[in-house]
Short mmCIF file of C-alpha atoms in Angstrom, two decimals:
data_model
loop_
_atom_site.label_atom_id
_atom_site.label_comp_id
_atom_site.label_asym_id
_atom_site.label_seq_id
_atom_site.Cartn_x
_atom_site.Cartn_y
_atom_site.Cartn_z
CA UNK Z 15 -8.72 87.17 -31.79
CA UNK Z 16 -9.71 88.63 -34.84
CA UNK Z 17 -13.21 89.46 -35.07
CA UNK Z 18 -16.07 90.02 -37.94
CA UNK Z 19 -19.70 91.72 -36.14
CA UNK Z 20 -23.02 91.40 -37.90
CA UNK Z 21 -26.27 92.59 -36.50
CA UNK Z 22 -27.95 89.23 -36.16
CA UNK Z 23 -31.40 90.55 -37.39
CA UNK Z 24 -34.13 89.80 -38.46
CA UNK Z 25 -33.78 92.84 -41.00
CA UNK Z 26 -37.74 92.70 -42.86
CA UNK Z 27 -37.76 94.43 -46.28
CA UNK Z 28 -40.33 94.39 -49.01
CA UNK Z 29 -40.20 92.64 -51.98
CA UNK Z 30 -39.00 95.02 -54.64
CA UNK Z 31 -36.94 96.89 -52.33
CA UNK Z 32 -33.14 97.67 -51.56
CA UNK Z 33 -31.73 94.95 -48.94
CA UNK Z 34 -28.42 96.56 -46.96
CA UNK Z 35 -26.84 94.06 -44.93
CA UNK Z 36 -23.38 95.71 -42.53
CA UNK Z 37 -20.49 93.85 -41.45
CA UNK Z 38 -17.57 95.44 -39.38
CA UNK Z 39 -13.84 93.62 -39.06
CA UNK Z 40 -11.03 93.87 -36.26
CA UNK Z 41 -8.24 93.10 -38.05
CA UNK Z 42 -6.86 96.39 -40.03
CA UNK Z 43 -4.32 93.75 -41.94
CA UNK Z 44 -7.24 91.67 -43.86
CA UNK Z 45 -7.00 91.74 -47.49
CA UNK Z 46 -10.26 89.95 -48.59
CA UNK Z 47 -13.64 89.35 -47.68
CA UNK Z 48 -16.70 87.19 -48.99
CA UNK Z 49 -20.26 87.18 -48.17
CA UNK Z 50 -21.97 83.72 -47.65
CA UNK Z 51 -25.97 83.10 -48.19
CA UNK Z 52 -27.14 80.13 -45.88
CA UNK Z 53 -30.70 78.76 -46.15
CA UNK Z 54 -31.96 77.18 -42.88
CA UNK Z 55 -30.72 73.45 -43.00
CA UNK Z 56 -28.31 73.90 -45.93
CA UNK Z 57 -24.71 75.02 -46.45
CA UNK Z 58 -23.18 78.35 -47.23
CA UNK Z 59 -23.42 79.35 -50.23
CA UNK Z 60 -20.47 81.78 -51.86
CA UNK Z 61 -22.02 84.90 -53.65
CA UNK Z 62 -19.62 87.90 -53.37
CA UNK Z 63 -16.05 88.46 -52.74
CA UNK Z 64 -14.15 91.42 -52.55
CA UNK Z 65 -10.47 92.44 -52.10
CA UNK Z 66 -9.91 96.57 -52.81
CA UNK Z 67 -11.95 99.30 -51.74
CA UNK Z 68 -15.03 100.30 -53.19
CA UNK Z 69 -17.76 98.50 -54.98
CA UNK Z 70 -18.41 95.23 -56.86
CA UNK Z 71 -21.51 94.27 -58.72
CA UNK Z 72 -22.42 91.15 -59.79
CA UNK Z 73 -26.27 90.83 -61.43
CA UNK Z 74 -28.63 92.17 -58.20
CA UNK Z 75 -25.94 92.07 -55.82
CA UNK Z 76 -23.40 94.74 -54.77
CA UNK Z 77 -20.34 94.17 -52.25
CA UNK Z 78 -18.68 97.18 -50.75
CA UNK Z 79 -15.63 97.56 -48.94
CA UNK Z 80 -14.82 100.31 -47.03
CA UNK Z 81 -11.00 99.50 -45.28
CA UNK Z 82 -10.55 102.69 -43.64
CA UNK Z 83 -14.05 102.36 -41.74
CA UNK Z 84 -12.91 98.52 -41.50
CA UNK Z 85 -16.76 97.57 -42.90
CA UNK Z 86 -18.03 95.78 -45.93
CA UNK Z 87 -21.51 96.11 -46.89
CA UNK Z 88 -23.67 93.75 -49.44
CA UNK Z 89 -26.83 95.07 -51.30
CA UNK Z 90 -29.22 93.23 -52.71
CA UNK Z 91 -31.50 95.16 -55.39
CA UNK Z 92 -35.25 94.59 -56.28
CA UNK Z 93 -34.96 92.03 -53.16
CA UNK Z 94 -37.07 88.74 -53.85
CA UNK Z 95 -38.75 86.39 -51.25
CA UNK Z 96 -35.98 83.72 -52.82
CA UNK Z 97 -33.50 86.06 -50.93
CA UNK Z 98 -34.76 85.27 -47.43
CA UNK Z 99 -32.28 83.83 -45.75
CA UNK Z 100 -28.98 84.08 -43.25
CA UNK Z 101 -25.85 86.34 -45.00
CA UNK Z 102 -22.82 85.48 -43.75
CA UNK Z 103 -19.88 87.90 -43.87
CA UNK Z 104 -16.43 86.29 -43.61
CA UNK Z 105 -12.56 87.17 -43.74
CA UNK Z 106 -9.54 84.91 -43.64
CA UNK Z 107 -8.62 84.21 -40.14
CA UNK Z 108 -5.09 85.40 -40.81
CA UNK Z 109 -5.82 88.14 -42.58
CA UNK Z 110 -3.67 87.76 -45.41
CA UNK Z 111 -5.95 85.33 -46.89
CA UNK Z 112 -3.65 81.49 -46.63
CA UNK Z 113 -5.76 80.20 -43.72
CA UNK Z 114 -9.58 79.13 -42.90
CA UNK Z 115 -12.70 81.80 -42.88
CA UNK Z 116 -13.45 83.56 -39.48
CA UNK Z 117 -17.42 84.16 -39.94
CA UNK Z 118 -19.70 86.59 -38.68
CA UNK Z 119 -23.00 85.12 -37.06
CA UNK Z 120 -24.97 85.87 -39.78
CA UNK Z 121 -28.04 88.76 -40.66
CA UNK Z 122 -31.38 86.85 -40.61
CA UNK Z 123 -32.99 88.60 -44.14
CA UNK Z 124 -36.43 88.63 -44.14
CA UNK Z 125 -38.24 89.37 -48.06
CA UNK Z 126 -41.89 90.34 -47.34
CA UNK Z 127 -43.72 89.64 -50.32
CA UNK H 17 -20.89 66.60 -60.07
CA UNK H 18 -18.48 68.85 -59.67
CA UNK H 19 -18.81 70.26 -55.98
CA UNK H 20 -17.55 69.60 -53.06
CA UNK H 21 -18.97 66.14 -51.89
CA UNK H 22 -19.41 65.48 -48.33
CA UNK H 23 -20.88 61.99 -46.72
CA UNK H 24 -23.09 60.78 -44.57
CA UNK H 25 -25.11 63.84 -45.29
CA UNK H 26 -26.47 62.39 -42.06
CA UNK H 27 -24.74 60.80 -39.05
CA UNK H 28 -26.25 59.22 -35.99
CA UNK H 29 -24.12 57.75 -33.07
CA UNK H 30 -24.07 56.87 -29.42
CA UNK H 31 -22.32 58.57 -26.77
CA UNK H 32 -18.37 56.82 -26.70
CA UNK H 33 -18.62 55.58 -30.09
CA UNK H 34 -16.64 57.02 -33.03
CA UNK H 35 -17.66 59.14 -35.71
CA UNK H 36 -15.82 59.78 -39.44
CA UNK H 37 -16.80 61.78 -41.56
CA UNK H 38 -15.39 62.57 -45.40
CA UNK H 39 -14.92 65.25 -48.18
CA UNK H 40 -13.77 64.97 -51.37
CA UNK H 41 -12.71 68.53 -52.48
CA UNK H 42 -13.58 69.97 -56.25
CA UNK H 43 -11.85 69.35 -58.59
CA UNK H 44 -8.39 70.88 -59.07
CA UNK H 45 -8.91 72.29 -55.64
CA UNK H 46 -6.25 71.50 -53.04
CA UNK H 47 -6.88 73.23 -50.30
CA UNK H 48 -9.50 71.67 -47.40
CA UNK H 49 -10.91 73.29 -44.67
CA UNK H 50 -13.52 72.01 -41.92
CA UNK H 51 -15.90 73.77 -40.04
CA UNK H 52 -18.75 73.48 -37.57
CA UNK H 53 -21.64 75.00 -36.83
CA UNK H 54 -23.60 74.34 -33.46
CA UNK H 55 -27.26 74.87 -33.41
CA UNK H 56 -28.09 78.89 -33.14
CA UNK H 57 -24.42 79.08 -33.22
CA UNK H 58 -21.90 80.56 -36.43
CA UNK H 59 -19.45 78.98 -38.19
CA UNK H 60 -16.26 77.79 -36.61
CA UNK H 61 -12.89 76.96 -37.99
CA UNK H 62 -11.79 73.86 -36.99
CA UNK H 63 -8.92 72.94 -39.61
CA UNK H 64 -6.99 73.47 -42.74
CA UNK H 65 -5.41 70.83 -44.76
CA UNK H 66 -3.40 70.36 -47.66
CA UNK H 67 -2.41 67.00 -49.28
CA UNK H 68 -0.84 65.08 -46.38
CA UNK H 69 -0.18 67.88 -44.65
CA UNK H 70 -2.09 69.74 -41.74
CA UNK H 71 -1.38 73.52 -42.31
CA UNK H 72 -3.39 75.02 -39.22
CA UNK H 73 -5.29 73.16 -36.21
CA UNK H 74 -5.81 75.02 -33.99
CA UNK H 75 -9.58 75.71 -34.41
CA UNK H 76 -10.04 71.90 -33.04
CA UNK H 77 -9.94 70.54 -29.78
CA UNK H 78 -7.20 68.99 -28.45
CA UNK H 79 -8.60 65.84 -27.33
CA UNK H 80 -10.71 63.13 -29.49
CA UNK H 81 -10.40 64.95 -32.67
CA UNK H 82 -8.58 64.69 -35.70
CA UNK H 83 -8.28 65.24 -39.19
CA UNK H 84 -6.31 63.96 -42.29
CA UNK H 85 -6.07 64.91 -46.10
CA UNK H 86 -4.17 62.06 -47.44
CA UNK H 87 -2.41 61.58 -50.67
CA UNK H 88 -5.51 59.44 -52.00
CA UNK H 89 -9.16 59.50 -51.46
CA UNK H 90 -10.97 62.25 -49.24
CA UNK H 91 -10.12 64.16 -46.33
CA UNK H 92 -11.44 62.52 -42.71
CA UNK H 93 -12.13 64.41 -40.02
CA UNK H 94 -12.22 61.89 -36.95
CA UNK H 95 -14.19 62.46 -33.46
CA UNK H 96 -13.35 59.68 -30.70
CA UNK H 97 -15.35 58.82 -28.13
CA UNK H 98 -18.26 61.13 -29.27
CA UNK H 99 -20.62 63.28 -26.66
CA UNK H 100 -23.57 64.75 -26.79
CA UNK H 101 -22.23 68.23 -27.19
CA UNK H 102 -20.44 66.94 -30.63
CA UNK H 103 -23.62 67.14 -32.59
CA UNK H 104 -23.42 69.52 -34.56
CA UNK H 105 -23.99 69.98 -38.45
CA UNK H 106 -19.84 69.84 -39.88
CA UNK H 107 -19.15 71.01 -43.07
CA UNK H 108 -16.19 71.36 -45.44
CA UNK H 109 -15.23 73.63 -48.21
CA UNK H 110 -12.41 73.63 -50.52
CA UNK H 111 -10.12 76.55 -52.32
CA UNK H 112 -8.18 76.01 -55.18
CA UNK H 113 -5.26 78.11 -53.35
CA UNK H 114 -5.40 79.83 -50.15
CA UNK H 115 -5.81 83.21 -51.62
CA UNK H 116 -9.32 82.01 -52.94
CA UNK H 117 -12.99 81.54 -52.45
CA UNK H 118 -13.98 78.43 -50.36
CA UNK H 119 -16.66 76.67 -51.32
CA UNK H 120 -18.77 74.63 -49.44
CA UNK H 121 -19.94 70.71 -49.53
CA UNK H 122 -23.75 69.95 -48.43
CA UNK H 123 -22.25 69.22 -45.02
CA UNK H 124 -22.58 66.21 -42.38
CA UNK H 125 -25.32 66.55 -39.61
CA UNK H 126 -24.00 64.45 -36.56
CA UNK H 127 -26.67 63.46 -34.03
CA UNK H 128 -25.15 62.07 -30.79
CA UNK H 129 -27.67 60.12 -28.55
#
């Protein structure tokens, strides 16, 4: 059963401040991976993907894949209350990508204003 | 609108009855996927489908559900016979290949009573 582990949180940070949110993967094979923001009572919400090593920025956010260490980290810079919410970190369940998401439960982000 | 739509947003049924609930992918997406997510719980893969065709199942239980993409009008997934452990909020997100992002509809909360 291929796996994706989050530390469920809460991770507090203040407003202004660097947000790292950690995500660690079973399956050696896996090819891509996409982080998920979820608001309590609404539906996931795609903001990053990312398929090679190394980084990927997009505006305030920053996706990094690391597949030797089999993690894949997302950063969120000068971190608003708007950001508080759950990040999901996903990977396709067959690792290859042609098959549904296998999800991680989810960091609970907390913005302190 | 050009998401994924997804209705009843909200769903309320007794135990034994039947519950159906639909998603019309984006547009020029072909690729449909359900999930479900049980309170304090992650996502879970339930099933992938392409036009008329059910590519991968086996996140669903065996017995009262189902699920169908036909050649017109939206995807269905089916639960017989609902119980109270069914309710759940179900949600379903669309790719435009299977190498691609999924994106999420606003999802269907089921309440069984």
């Amino acid at each position: 059963q291929k796996e994706v582990e989050q530390n469920s949180g809460p991770l507090s940070v203040p407003e202004g401040a660097i947000a790292s949110l950690n995500c660690t993967y079973s399956d050696r094979g896996s090819q891509s991976f996409f982080w998920y923001r979820q608001y309590s009572g609404k539906s996931p919400e795609l903001i990053m993907s990312i398929y090679s090593n190394g980084d990927k920025e997009d505006g305030r956010f920053t996706a990094q894949l690391n597949k030797a260490s089999q993690y894949v980290s997302l950063l969120i810079r000068d971190s608003q209350p708007s950001d508080s919410a759950t990040y999901l970190c996903a990977a396709p369940r067959s690792g290859g990508g042609a098959d549904g998401l296998t999800f991680g439960k989810g960091t609970h982000l907390i913005i302190q204003p | 609108n050009a998401g994924v739509m997804q209705n009843p947003r909200h769903l309320v049924r007794r135990r034994g009855q039947e519950a159906r609930l639909r998603c019309s992918p984006m547009k020029g997406h072909s690729h449909v996927y359900w999930y479900r997510q049980l309170p304090e719980e992650g996502l879970k893969f339930m099933v992938y489908l392409q036009k008329e065709n059910i590519i991968d199942e086996s996140g669903m239980p065996k017995e009262r559900f189902s699920a169908e993409f036909p050649k017109e009008g939206p995807s269905i997934l089916r639960i017989q016979q609902v119980v109270r452990g069914d309710s759940a909020a179900y949600f379903c997100a669309s790719s435009r290949s299977s190498y691609n992002e999924q994106f999420f509809g606003p999802g269907t909360r089921l309440t069984v009573l």
